[in-house]
PDB file of C-alpha atoms in Angstrom:
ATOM      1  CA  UNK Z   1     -17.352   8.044   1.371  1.00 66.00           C
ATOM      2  CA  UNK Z   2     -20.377   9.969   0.820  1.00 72.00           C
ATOM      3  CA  UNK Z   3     -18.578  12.496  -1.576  1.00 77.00           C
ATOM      4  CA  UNK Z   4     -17.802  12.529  -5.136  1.00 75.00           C
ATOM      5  CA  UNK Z   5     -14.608  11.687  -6.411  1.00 71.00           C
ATOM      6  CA  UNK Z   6     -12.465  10.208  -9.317  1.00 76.00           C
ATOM      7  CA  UNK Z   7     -10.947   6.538  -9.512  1.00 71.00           C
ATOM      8  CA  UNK Z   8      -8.793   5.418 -12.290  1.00 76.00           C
ATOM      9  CA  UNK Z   9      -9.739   1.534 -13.578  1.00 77.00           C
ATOM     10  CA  UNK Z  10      -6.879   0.132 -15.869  1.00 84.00           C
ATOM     11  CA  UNK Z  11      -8.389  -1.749 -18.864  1.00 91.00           C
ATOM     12  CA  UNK Z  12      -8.605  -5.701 -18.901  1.00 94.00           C
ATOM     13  CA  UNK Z  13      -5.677  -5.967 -21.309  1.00 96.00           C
ATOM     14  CA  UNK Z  14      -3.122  -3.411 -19.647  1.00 95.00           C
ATOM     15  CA  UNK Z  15      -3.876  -5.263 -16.522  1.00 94.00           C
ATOM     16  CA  UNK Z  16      -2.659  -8.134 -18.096  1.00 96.00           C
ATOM     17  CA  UNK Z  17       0.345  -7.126 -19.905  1.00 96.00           C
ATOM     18  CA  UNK Z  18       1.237  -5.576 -16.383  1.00 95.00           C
ATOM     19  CA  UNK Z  19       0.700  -9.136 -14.674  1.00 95.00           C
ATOM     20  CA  UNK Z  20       2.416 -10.909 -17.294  1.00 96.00           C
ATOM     21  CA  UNK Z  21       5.660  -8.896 -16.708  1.00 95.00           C
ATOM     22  CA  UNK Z  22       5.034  -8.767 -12.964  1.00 95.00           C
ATOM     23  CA  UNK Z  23       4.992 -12.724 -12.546  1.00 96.00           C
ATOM     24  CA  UNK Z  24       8.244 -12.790 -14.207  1.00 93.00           C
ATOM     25  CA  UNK Z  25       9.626 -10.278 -12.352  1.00 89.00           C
ATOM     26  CA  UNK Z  26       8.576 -11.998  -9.225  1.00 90.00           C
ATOM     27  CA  UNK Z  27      10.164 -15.212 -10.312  1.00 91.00           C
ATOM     28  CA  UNK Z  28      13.498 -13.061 -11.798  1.00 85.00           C
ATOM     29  CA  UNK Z  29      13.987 -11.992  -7.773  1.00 80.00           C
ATOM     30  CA  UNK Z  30      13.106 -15.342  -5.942  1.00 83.00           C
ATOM     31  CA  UNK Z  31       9.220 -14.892  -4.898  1.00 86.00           C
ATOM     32  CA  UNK Z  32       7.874 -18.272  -4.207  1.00 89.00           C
ATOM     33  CA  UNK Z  33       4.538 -17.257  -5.234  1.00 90.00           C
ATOM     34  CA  UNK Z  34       1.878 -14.407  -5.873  1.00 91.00           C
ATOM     35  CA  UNK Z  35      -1.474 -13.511  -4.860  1.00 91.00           C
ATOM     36  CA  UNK Z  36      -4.460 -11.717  -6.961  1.00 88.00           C
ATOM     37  CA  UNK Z  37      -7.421 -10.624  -5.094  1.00 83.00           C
ATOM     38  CA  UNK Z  38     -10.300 -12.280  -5.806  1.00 89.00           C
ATOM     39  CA  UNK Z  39     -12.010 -14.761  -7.441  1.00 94.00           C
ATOM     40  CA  UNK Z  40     -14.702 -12.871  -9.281  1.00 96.00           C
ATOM     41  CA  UNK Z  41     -16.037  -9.849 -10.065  1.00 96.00           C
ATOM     42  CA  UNK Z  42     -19.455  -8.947  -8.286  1.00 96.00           C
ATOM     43  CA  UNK Z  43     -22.636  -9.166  -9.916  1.00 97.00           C
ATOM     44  CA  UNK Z  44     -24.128  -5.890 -11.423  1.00 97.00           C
ATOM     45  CA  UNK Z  45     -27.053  -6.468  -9.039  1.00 97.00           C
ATOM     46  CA  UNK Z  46     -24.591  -5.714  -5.902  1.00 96.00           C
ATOM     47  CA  UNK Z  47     -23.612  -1.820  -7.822  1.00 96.00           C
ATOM     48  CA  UNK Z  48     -25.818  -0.088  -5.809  1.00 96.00           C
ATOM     49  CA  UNK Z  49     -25.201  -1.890  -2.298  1.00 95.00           C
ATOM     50  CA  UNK Z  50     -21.676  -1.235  -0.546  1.00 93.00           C
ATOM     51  CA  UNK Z  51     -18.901  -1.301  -1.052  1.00 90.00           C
ATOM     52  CA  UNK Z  52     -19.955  -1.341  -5.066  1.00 93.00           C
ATOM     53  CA  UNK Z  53     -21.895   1.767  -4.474  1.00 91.00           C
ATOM     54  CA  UNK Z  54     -19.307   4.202  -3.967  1.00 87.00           C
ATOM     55  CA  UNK Z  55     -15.860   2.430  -4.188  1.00 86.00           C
ATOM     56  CA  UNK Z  56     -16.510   1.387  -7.584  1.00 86.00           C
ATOM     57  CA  UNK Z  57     -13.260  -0.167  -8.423  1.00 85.00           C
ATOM     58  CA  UNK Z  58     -14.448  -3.003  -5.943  1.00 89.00           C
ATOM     59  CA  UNK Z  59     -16.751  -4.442  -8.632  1.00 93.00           C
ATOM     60  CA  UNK Z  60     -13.948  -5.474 -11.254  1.00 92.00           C
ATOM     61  CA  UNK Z  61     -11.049  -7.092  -8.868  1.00 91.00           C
ATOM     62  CA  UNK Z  62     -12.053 -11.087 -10.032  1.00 94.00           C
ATOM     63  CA  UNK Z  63      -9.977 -13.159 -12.743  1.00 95.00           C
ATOM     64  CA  UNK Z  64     -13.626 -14.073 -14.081  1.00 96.00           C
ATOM     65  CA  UNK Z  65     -16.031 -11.433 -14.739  1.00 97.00           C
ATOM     66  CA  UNK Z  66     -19.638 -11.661 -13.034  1.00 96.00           C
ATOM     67  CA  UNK Z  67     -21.369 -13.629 -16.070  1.00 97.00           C
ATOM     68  CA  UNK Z  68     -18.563 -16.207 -15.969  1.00 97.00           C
ATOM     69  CA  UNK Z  69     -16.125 -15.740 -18.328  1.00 98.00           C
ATOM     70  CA  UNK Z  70     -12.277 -15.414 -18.151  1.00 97.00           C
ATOM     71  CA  UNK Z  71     -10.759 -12.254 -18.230  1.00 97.00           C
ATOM     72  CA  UNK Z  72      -6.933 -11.514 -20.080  1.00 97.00           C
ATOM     73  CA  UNK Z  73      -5.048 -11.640 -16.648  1.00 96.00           C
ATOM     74  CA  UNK Z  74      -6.157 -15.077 -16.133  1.00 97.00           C
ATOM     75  CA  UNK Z  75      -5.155 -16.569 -18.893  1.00 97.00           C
ATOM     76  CA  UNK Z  76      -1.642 -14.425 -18.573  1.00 97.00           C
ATOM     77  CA  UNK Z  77      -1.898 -16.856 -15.095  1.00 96.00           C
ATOM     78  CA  UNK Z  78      -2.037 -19.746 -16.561  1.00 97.00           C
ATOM     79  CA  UNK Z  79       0.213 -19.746 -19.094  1.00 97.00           C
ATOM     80  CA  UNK Z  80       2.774 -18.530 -16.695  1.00 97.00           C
ATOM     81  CA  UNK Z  81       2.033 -21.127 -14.983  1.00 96.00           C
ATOM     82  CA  UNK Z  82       2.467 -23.822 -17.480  1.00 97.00           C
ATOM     83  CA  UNK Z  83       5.924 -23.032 -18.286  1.00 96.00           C
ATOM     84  CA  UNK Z  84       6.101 -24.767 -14.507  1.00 96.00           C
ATOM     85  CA  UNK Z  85       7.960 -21.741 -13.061  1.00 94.00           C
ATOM     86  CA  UNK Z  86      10.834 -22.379 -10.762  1.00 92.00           C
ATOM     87  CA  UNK Z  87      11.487 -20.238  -7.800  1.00 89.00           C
ATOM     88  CA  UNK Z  88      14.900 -18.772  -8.343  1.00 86.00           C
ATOM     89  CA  UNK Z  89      17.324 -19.614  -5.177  1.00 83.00           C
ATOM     90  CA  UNK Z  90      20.212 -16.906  -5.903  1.00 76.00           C
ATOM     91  CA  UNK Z  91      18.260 -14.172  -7.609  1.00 73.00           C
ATOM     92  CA  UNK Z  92      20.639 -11.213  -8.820  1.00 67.00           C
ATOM     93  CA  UNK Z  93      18.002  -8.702  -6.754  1.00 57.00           C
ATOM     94  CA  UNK Z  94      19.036  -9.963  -3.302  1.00 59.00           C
ATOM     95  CA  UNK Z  95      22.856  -9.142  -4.193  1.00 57.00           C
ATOM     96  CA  UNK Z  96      21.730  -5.780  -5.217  1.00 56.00           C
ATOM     97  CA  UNK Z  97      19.485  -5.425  -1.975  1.00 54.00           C
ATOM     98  CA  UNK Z  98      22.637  -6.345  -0.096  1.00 51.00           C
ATOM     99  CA  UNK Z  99      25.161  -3.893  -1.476  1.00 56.00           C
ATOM    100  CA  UNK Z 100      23.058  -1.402  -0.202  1.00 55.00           C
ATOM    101  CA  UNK Z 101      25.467  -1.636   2.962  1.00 54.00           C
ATOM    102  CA  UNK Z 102      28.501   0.259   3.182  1.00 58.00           C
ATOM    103  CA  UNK Z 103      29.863  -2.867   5.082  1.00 61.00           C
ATOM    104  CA  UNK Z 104      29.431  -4.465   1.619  1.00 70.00           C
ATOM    105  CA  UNK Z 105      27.271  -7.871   3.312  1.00 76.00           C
ATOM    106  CA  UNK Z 106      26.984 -10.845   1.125  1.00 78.00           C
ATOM    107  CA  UNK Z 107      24.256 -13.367   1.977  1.00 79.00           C
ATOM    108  CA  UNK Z 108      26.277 -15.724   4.301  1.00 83.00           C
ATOM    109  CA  UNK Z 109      27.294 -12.786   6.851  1.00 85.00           C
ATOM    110  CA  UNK Z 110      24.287 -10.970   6.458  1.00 86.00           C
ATOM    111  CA  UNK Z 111      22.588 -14.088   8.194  1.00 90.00           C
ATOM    112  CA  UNK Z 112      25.473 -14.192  10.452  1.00 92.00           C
ATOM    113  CA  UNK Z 113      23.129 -11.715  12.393  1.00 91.00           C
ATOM    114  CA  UNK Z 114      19.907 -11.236  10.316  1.00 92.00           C
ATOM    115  CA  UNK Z 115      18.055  -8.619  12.985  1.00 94.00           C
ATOM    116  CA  UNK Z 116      21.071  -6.087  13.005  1.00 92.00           C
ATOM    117  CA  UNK Z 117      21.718  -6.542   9.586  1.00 88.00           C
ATOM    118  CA  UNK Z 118      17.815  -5.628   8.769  1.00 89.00           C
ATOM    119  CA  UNK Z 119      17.634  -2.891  10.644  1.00 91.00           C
ATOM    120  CA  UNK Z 120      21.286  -1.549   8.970  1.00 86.00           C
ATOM    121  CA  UNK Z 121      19.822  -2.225   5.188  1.00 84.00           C
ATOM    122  CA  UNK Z 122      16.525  -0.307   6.216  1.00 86.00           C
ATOM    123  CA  UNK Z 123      18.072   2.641   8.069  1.00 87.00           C
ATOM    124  CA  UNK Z 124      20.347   2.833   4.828  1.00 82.00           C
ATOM    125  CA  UNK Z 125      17.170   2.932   2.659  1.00 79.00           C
ATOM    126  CA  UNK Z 126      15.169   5.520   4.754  1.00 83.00           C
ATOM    127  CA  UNK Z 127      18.656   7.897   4.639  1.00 81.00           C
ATOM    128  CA  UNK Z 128      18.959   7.120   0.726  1.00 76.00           C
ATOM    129  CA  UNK Z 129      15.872   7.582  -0.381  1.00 71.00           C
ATOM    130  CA  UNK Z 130      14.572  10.370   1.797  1.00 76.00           C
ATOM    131  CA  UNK Z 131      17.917  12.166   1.013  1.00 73.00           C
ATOM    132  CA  UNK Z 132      16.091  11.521  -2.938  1.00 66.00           C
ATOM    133  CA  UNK Z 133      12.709  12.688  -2.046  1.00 65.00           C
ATOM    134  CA  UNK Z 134      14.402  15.753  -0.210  1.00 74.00           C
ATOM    135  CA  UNK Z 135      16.561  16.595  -3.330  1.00 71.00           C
ATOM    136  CA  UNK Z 136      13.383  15.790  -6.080  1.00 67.00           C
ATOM    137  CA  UNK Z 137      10.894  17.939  -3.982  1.00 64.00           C
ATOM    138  CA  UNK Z 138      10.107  21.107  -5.457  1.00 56.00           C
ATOM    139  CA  UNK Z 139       8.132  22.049  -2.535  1.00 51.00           C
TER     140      UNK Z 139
END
């Protein structure tokens, strides 16, 4: 705060082209729901007043802009959710997730011991994907 700096705002539309493929993503890999933050966008009158003074992108987070109406991610919303989504039980991502493992888990024994088994998967993602950081860097 208190210095000048740059903050990239995606337009309405490409915000809701992103949400539209997002929410069916989400539902593709077994999320049972999804969150936007907020309700609506604050009121011009609050631009100067924090957190609108300086962290601008604050202003714009609603699904219905300050004078009321709807904005294209919204309606993205509720057409998704008219095609009454289910919430997929034995999405493809999970099996993915779990061949991760060189002890090749499945579902059933990776619940067999769930704690162990999280702590394998995530030590296997640290070593694989700082071993790709450390071989993309050209620092």
């Amino acid at each position: 705060y208190n210095e000048e700096r740059s903050q990239f705002m995606a337009g309405e539309s490409d915000f809701a082209e992103y949400m539209n493929d997002v929410l069916r993503k989400l539902q593709e890999i077994g999320c049972a729901g999804a969150m936007l933050w907020c309700f609506a966008d604050y009121s011009p009158d609050l631009y100067d007043k924090p957190p609108c003074d300086e962290s601008k992108h604050e202003r714009n987070f609603g699904i219905i802009r300050s004078d009321g109406t709807i904005k294209p991610h919204a309606l993205v919303c509720r057409d998704f959710i008219a095609t009454n989504p289910k919430i997929n039980k034995n999405p493809s991502y999970y099996n993915n997730l779990l061949s991760l493992s060189e002890q090749s888990l499945t579902i059933e024994s990776y619940y067999q011991n769930p704690k162990q088994n999280s702590i394998l998967l995530y030590e296997q993602y640290l070593e694989k994907y700082n071993n790709f950081y450390k071989n993309n860097n050209n620092n």
